[in-house]
CSV table of C-alpha atoms in Angstrom, one decimal:
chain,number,residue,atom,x,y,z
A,1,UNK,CA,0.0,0.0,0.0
A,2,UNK,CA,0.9,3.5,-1.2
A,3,UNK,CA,1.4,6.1,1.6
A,4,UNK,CA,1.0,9.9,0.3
A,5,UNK,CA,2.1,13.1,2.2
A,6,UNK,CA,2.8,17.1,1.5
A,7,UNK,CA,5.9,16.4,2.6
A,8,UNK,CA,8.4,14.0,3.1
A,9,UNK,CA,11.6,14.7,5.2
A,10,UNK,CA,14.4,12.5,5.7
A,11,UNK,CA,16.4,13.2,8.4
A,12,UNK,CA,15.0,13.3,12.2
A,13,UNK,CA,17.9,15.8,13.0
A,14,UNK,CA,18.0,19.6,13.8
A,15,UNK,CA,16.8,20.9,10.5
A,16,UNK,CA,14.8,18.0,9.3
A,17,UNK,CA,12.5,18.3,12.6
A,18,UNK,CA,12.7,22.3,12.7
A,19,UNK,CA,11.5,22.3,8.7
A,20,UNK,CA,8.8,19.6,10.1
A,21,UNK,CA,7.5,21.9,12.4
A,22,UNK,CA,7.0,25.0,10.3
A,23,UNK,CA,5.4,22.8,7.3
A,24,UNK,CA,2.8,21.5,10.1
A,25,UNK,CA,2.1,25.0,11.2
A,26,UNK,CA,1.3,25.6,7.9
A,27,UNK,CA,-1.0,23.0,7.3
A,28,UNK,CA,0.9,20.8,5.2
A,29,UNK,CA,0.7,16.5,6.2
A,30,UNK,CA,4.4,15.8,7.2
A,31,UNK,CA,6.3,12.5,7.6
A,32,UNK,CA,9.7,12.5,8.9
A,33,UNK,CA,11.8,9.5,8.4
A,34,UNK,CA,15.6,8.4,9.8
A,35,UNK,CA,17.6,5.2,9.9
A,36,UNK,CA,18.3,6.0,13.6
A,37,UNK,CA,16.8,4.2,16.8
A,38,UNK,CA,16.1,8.1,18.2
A,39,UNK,CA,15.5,11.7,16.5
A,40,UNK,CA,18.2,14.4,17.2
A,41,UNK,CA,21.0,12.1,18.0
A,42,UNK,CA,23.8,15.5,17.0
A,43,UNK,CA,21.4,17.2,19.3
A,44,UNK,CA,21.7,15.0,22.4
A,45,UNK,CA,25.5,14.5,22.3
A,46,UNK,CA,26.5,18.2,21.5
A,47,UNK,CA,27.8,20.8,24.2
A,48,UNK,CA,28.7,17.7,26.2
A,49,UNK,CA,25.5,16.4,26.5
A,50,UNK,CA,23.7,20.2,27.1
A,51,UNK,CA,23.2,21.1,23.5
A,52,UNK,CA,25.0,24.5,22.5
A,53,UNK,CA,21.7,25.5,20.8
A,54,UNK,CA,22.3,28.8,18.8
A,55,UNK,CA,25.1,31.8,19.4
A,56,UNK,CA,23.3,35.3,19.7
A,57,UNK,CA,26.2,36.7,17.3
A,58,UNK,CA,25.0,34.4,14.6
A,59,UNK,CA,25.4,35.9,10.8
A,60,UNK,CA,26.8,35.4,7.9
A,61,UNK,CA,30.2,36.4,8.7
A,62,UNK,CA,30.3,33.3,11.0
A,63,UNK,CA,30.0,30.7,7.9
A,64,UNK,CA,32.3,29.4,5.1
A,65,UNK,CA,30.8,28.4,2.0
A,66,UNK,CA,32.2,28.6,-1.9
A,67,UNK,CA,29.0,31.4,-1.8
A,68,UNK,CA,29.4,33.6,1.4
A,69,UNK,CA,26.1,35.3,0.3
A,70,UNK,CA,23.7,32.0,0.4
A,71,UNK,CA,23.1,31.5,4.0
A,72,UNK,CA,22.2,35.8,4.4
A,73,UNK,CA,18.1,35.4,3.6
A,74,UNK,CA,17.8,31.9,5.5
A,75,UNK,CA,19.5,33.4,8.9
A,76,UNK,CA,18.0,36.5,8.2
A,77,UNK,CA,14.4,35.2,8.7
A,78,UNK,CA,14.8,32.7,11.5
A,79,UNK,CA,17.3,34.5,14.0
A,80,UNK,CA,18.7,33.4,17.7
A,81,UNK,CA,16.0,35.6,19.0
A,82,UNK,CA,13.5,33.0,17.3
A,83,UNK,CA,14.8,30.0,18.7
A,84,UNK,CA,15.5,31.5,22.1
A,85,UNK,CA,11.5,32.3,22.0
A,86,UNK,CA,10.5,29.1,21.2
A,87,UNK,CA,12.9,27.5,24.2
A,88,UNK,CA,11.7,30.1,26.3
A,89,UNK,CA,7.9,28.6,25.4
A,90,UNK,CA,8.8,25.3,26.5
A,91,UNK,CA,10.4,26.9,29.8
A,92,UNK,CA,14.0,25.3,29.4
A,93,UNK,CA,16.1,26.7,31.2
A,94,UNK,CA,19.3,28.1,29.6
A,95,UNK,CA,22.8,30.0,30.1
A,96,UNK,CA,25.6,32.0,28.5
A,97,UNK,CA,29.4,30.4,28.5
A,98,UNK,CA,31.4,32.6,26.4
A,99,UNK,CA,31.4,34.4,23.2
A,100,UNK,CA,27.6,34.2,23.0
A,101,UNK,CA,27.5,30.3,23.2
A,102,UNK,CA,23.8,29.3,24.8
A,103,UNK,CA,23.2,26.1,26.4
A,104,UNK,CA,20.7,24.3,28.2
A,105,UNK,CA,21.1,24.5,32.0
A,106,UNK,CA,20.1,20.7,32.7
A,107,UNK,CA,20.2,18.5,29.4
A,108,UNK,CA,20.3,18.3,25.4
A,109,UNK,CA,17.2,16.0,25.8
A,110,UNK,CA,15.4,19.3,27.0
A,111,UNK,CA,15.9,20.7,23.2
A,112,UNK,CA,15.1,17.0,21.5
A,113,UNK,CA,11.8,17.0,23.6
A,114,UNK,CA,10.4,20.4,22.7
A,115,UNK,CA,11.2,19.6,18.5
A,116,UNK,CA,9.2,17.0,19.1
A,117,UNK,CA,6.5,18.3,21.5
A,118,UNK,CA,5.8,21.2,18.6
A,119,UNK,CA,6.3,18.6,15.3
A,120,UNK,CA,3.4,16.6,17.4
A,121,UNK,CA,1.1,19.4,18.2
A,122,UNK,CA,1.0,19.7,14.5
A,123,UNK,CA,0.2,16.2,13.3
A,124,UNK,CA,3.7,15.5,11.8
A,125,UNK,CA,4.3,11.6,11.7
A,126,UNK,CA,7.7,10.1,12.8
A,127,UNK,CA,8.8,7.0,11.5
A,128,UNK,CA,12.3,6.0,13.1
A,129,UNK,CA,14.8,2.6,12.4
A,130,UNK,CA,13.4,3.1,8.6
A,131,UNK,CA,15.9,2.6,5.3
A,132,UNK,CA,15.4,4.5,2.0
A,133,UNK,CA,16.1,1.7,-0.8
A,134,UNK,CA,15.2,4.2,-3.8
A,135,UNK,CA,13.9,7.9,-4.5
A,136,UNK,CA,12.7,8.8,-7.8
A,137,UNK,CA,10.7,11.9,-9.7
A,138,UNK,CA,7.0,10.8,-10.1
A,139,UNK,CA,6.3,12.5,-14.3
A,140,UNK,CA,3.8,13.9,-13.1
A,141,UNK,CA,4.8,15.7,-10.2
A,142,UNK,CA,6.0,14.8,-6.5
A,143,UNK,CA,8.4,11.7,-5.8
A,144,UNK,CA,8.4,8.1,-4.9
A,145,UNK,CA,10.1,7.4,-2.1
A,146,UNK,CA,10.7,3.4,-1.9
A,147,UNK,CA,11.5,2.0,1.9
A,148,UNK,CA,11.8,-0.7,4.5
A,149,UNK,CA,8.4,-0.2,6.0
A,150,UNK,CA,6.5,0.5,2.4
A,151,UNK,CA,6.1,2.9,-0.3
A,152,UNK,CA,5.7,6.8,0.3
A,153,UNK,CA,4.3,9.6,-2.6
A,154,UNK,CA,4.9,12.9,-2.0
A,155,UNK,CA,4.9,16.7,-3.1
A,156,UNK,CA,7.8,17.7,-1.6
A,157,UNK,CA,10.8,16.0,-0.8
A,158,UNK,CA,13.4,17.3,2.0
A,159,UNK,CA,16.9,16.1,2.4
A,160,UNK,CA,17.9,16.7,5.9
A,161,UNK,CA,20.6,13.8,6.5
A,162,UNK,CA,23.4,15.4,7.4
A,163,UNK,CA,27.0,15.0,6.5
A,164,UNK,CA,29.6,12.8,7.1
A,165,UNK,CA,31.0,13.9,10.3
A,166,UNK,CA,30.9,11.1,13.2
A,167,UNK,CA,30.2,8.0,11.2
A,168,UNK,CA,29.6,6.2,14.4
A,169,UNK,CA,26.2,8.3,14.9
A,170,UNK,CA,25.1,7.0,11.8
A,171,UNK,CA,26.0,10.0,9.1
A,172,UNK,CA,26.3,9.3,5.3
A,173,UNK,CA,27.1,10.8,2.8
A,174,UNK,CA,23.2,10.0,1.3
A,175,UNK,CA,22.1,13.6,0.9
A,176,UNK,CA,25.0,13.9,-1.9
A,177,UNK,CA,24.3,10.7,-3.8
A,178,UNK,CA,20.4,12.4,-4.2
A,179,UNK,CA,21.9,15.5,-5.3
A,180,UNK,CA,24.2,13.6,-8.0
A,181,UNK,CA,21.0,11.9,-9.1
A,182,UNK,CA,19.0,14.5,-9.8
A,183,UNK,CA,22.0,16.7,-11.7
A,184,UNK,CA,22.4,19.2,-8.7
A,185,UNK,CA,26.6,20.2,-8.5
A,186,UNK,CA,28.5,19.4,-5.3
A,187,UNK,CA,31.4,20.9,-3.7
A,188,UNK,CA,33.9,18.7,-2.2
A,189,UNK,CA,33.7,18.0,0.9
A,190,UNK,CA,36.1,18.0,3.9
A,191,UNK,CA,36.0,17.3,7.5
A,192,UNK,CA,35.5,20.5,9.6
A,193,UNK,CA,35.9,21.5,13.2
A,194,UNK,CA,38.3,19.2,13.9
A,195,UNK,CA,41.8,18.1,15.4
A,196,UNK,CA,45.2,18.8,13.4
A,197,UNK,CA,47.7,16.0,13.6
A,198,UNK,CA,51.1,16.2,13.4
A,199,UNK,CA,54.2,13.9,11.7
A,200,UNK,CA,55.7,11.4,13.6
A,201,UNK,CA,58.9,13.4,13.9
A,202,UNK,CA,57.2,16.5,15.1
A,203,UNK,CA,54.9,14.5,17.5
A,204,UNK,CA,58.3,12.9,19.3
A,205,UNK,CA,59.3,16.4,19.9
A,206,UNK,CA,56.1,17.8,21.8
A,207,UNK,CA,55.3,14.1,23.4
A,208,UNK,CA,55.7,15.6,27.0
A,209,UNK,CA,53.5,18.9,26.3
A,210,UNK,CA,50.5,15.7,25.7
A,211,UNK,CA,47.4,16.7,27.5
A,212,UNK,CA,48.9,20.4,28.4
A,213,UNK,CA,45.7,23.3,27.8
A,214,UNK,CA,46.9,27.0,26.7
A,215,UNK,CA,45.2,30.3,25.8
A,216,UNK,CA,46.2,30.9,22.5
A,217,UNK,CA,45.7,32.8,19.1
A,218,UNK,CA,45.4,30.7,15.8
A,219,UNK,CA,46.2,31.4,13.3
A,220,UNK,CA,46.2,30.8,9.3
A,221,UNK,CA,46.5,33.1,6.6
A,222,UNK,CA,44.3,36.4,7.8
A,223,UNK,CA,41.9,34.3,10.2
A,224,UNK,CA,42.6,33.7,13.6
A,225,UNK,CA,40.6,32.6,17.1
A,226,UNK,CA,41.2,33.4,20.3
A,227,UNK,CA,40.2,30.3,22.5
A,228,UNK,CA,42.0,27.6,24.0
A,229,UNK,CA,44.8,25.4,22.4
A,230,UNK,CA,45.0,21.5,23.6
A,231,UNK,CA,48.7,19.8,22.6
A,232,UNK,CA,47.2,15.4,22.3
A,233,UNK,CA,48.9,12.5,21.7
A,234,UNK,CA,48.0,12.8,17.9
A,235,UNK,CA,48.7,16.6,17.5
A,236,UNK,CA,46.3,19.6,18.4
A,237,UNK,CA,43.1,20.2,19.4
A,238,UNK,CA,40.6,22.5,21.5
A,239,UNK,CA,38.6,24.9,20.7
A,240,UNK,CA,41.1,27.4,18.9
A,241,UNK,CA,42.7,24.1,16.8
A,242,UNK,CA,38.7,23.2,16.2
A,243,UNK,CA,38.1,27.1,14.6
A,244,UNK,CA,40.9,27.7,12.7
A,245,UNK,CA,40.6,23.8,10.9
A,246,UNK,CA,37.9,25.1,8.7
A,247,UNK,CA,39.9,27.0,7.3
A,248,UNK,CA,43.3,25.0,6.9
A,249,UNK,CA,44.1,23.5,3.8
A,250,UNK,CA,47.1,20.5,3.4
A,251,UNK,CA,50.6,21.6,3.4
A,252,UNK,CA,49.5,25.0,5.0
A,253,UNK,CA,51.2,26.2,8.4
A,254,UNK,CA,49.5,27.6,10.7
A,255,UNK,CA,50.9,30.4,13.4
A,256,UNK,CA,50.3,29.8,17.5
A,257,UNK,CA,50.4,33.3,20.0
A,258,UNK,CA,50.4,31.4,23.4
A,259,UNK,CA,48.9,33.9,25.9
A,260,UNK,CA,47.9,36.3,23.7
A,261,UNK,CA,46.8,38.6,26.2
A,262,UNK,CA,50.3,38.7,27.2
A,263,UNK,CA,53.3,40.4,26.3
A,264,UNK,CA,56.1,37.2,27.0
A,265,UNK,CA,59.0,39.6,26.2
A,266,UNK,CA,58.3,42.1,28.4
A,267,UNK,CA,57.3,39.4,31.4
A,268,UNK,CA,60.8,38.6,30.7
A,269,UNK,CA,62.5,41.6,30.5
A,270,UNK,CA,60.7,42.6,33.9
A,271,UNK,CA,62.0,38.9,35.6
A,272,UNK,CA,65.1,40.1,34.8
A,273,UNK,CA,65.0,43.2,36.4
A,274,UNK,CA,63.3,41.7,39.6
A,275,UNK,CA,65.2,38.7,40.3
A,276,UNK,CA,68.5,37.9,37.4
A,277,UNK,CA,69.5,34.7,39.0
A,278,UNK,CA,66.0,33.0,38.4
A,279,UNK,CA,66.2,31.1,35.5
A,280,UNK,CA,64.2,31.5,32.0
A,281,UNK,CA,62.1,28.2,32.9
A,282,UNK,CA,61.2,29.9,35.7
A,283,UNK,CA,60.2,33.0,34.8
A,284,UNK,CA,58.4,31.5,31.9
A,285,UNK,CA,56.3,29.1,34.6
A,286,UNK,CA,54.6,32.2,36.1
A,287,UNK,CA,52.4,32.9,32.8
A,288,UNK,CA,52.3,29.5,31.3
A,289,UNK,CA,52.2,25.6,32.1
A,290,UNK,CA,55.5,24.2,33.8
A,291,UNK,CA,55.8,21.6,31.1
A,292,UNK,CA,54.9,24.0,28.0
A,293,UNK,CA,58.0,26.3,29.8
A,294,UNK,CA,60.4,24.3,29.7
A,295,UNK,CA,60.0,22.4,26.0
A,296,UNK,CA,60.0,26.7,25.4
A,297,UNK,CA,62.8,26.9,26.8
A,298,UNK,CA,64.9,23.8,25.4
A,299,UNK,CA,64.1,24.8,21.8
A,300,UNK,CA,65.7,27.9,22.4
A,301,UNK,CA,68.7,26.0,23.5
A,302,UNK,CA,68.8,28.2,27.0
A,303,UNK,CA,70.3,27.2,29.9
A,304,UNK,CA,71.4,30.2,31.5
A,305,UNK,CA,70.2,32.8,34.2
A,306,UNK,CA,68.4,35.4,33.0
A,307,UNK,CA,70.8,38.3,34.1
A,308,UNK,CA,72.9,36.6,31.5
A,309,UNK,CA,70.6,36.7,28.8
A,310,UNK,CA,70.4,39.9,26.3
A,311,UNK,CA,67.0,41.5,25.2
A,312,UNK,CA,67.7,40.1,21.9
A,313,UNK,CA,67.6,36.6,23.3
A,314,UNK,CA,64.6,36.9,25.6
A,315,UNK,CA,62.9,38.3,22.7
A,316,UNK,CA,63.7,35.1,20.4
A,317,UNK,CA,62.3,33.1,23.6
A,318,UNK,CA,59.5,35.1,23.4
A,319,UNK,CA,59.1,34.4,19.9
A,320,UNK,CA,58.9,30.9,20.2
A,321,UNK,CA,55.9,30.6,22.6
A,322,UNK,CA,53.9,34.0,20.5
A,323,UNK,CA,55.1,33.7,16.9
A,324,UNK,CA,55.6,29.5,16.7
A,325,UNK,CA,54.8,28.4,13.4
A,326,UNK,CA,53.5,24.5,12.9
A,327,UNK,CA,52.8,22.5,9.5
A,328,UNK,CA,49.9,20.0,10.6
A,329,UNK,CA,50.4,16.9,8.6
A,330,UNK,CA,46.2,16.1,8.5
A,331,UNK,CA,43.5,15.9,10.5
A,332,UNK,CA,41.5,13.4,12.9
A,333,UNK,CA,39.1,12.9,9.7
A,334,UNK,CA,35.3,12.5,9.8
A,335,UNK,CA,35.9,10.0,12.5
A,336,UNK,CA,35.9,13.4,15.1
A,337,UNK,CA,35.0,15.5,12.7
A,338,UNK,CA,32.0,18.5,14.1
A,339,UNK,CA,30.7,19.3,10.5
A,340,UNK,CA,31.7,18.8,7.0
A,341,UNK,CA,32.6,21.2,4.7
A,342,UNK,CA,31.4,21.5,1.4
A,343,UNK,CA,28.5,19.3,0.0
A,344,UNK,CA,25.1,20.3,-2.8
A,345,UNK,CA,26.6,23.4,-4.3
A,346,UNK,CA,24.2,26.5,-2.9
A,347,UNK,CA,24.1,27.9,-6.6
A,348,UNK,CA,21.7,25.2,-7.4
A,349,UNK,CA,19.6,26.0,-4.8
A,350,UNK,CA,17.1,29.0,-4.0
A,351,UNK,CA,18.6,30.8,-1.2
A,352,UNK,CA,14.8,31.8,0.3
A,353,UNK,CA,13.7,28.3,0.4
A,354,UNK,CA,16.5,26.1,0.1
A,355,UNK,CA,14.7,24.3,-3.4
A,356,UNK,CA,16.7,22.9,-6.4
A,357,UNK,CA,16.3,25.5,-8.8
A,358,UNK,CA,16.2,22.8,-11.5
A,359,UNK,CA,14.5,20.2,-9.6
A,360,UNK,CA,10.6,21.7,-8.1
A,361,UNK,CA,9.7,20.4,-4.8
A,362,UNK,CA,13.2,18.6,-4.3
A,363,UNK,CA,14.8,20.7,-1.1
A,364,UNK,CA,18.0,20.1,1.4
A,365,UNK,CA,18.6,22.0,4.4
A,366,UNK,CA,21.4,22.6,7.4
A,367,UNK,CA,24.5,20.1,7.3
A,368,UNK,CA,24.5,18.6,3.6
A,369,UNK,CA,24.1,22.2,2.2
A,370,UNK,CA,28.0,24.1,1.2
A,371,UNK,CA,27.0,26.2,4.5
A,372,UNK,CA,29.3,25.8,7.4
A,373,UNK,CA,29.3,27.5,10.9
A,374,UNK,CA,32.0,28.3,13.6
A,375,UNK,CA,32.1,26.5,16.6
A,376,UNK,CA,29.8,27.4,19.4
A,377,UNK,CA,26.1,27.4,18.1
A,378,UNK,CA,26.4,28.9,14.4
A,379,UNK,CA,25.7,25.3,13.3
A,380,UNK,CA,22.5,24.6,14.9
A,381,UNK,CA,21.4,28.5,13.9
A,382,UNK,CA,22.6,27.2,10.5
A,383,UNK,CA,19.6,24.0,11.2
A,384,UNK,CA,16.9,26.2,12.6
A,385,UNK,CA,17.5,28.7,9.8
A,386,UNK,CA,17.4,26.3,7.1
A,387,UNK,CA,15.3,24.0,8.2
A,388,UNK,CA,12.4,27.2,8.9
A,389,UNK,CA,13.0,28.2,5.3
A,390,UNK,CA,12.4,25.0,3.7
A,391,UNK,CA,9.2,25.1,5.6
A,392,UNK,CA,7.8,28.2,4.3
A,393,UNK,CA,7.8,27.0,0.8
A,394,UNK,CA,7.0,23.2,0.8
């Protein structure tokens, strides 16, 4: 038996259930499909299990994408004032970290809950642990979408599955085999938001900084972030590493400022003056990790007191903790991967309602779109905003 629906959305995630509630406000029958055992799965894991919902400095500026106009009409129409409304309707409870990053107070389940609290109070049907095995054009109009639990007919088709970042949760790259079928262009895609590794060589060489946290400045090229740099076993990470990944391309260096708030040279100029028999480890200690201090310190090849050291060589010290360059030899891959970068090409897409310009009623929305945000919110922004615009127009 034949199933039929306004519209069909596959993908129970972010913007598949946020495009589900808008089409249902507006009248439309709705049936959301996923492979997974539970909707929202990015959702619930995210922010360390509270769900860094949206960032209140959202906007365009805060996204790559081959077209850095695309995602302006979408985020212009659903803002972080929208979404903090409709959490504020469902009485979560939220708070501000840093940087305009919002989480939930108790639990990312709080967010799940309330997408699916609003897709029910408008008759949208959720069908969960369900495989897609074909989706075809109907001549007529609409699509055929063939799959384990039956046959479904549709006017409007929504790709909302995501990209290929953490395999593990189930991510594919099924979004961009759709777009390939129906003619639509693609933009490679790369993992994003992610850690750098280094070479073996170079990896030897910072083995004991492994597990050391830093404020630092990355950067690469004219972009840099201010946020905290982790040395790992495999390389770099945190937030700063996480940021300025996006943007780092193969065979590119990137620059580290460790405590850029500070001025290093002058700290140890002014050690100097205080107290010349203390040593440049030591001096260094005061503003940054023991262990980070003294690898400093032994690449500069100093062994000395610093009442024998000339501002010449306390500023080469310095240099090496605020003006170290690195070559990253990759990154952790999709296995750790945030987002991914790239995917359907946003110049075959109408930037007010996310349609195929060649393709009526075929739509896709937040991760598989070339849209990509920062880290801390501007992704799930990206989902509401996305997701809201595709359902205005299906």
């Amino acid at each position: 038996m034949t199933e039929k629906c306004n519209v069909l959305i596959l993908g129970a995630g972010a913007a598949g259930m946020m495009c589900a509630i808008r089409a249902g406000q507006r009248g439309r029958s709705v049936i959301v499909i996923d492979h997974a055992k539970a909707p929202g799965e990015k959702i619930r894991i995210s922010g360390g299990g509270r769900c860094n919902f949206t960032n209140i400095y959202a906007g365009p500026k805060n996204y790559l994408s081959s077209n850095p106009h695309f995602a302006k009409s979408a985020l212009a129409r659903y803002t972080p004032s929208d979404f903090i409304a409709l959490v504020g309707k469902h009485r979560i409870p939220w708070h501000e970290k840093t940087l305009g990053q919002l989480f939930c107070d108790d639990s990312a389940k709080d967010i799940i809950r309330m997408l699916l609290a609003e897709m029910q109070a408008v008759g949208a049907k959720l069908r969960l642990q369900t495989e897609i095995a074909s989706v075809d054009a109907v001549p007529t109009g609409g699509f055929r979408v063939s799959t384990s639990s039956g046959v479904i007919e549709t006017d409007s088709l929504v790709l909302a599955t995501g990209g290929k970042s953490i395999p593990k949760m189930g991510a594919t790259g099924f979004a961009y085999r759709i777009a390939e079928q129906f003619g639509l262009g693609m933009i490679e895609t790369r993992p994003g938001l992610v850690p750098l590794t280094l070479e073996p060589t170079q990896l030897e060489k910072l083995a004991a900084l492994s597990g050391v946290a830093v404020p630092a400045e990355i950067s690469h090229g004219k972009t840099s972030f201010r946020e905290a740099l982790l040395f790992t076993h495999r390389g770099l990470s945190g937030p700063s590493i996480l940021q300025i990944s996006s943007y780092w391309k193969e065979g590119d260096s990137i620059r580290l400022r460790l405590e850029p708030e500070l001025d290093v040279a002058e700290h140890l100029k002014a050690a100097k003056k205080v107290n010349g028999r203390q040593s440049a480890q030591t001096a260094l200690s005061e503003i940054l990790p023991k262990r980070l201090a003294q690898h400093l310190v032994e690449r500069a090849s100093i062994s000395t007191h610093l009442a024998d050291l000339s501002d010449k060589a306390l500023n080469a010290l310095a240099a090496h903790a605020q003006d170290w360059q690195i070559k990253p030899s990759g990154s952790e891959g999709y296995r750790t991967a945030e987002v991914t970068l790239g995917g359907v090409d946003t110049s075959h897409l109408d930037s007010r309602s996310m349609q195929a310009k060649t393709v009526p009623g075929l739509y896709f929305i937040g991760e598989c779109v070339d849209v990509t945000g920062w880290l801390g919110g501007y992704n799930f922004q990206w989902a509401w905003a996305s997701g809201y615009a595709a359902g205005e127009s299906v």
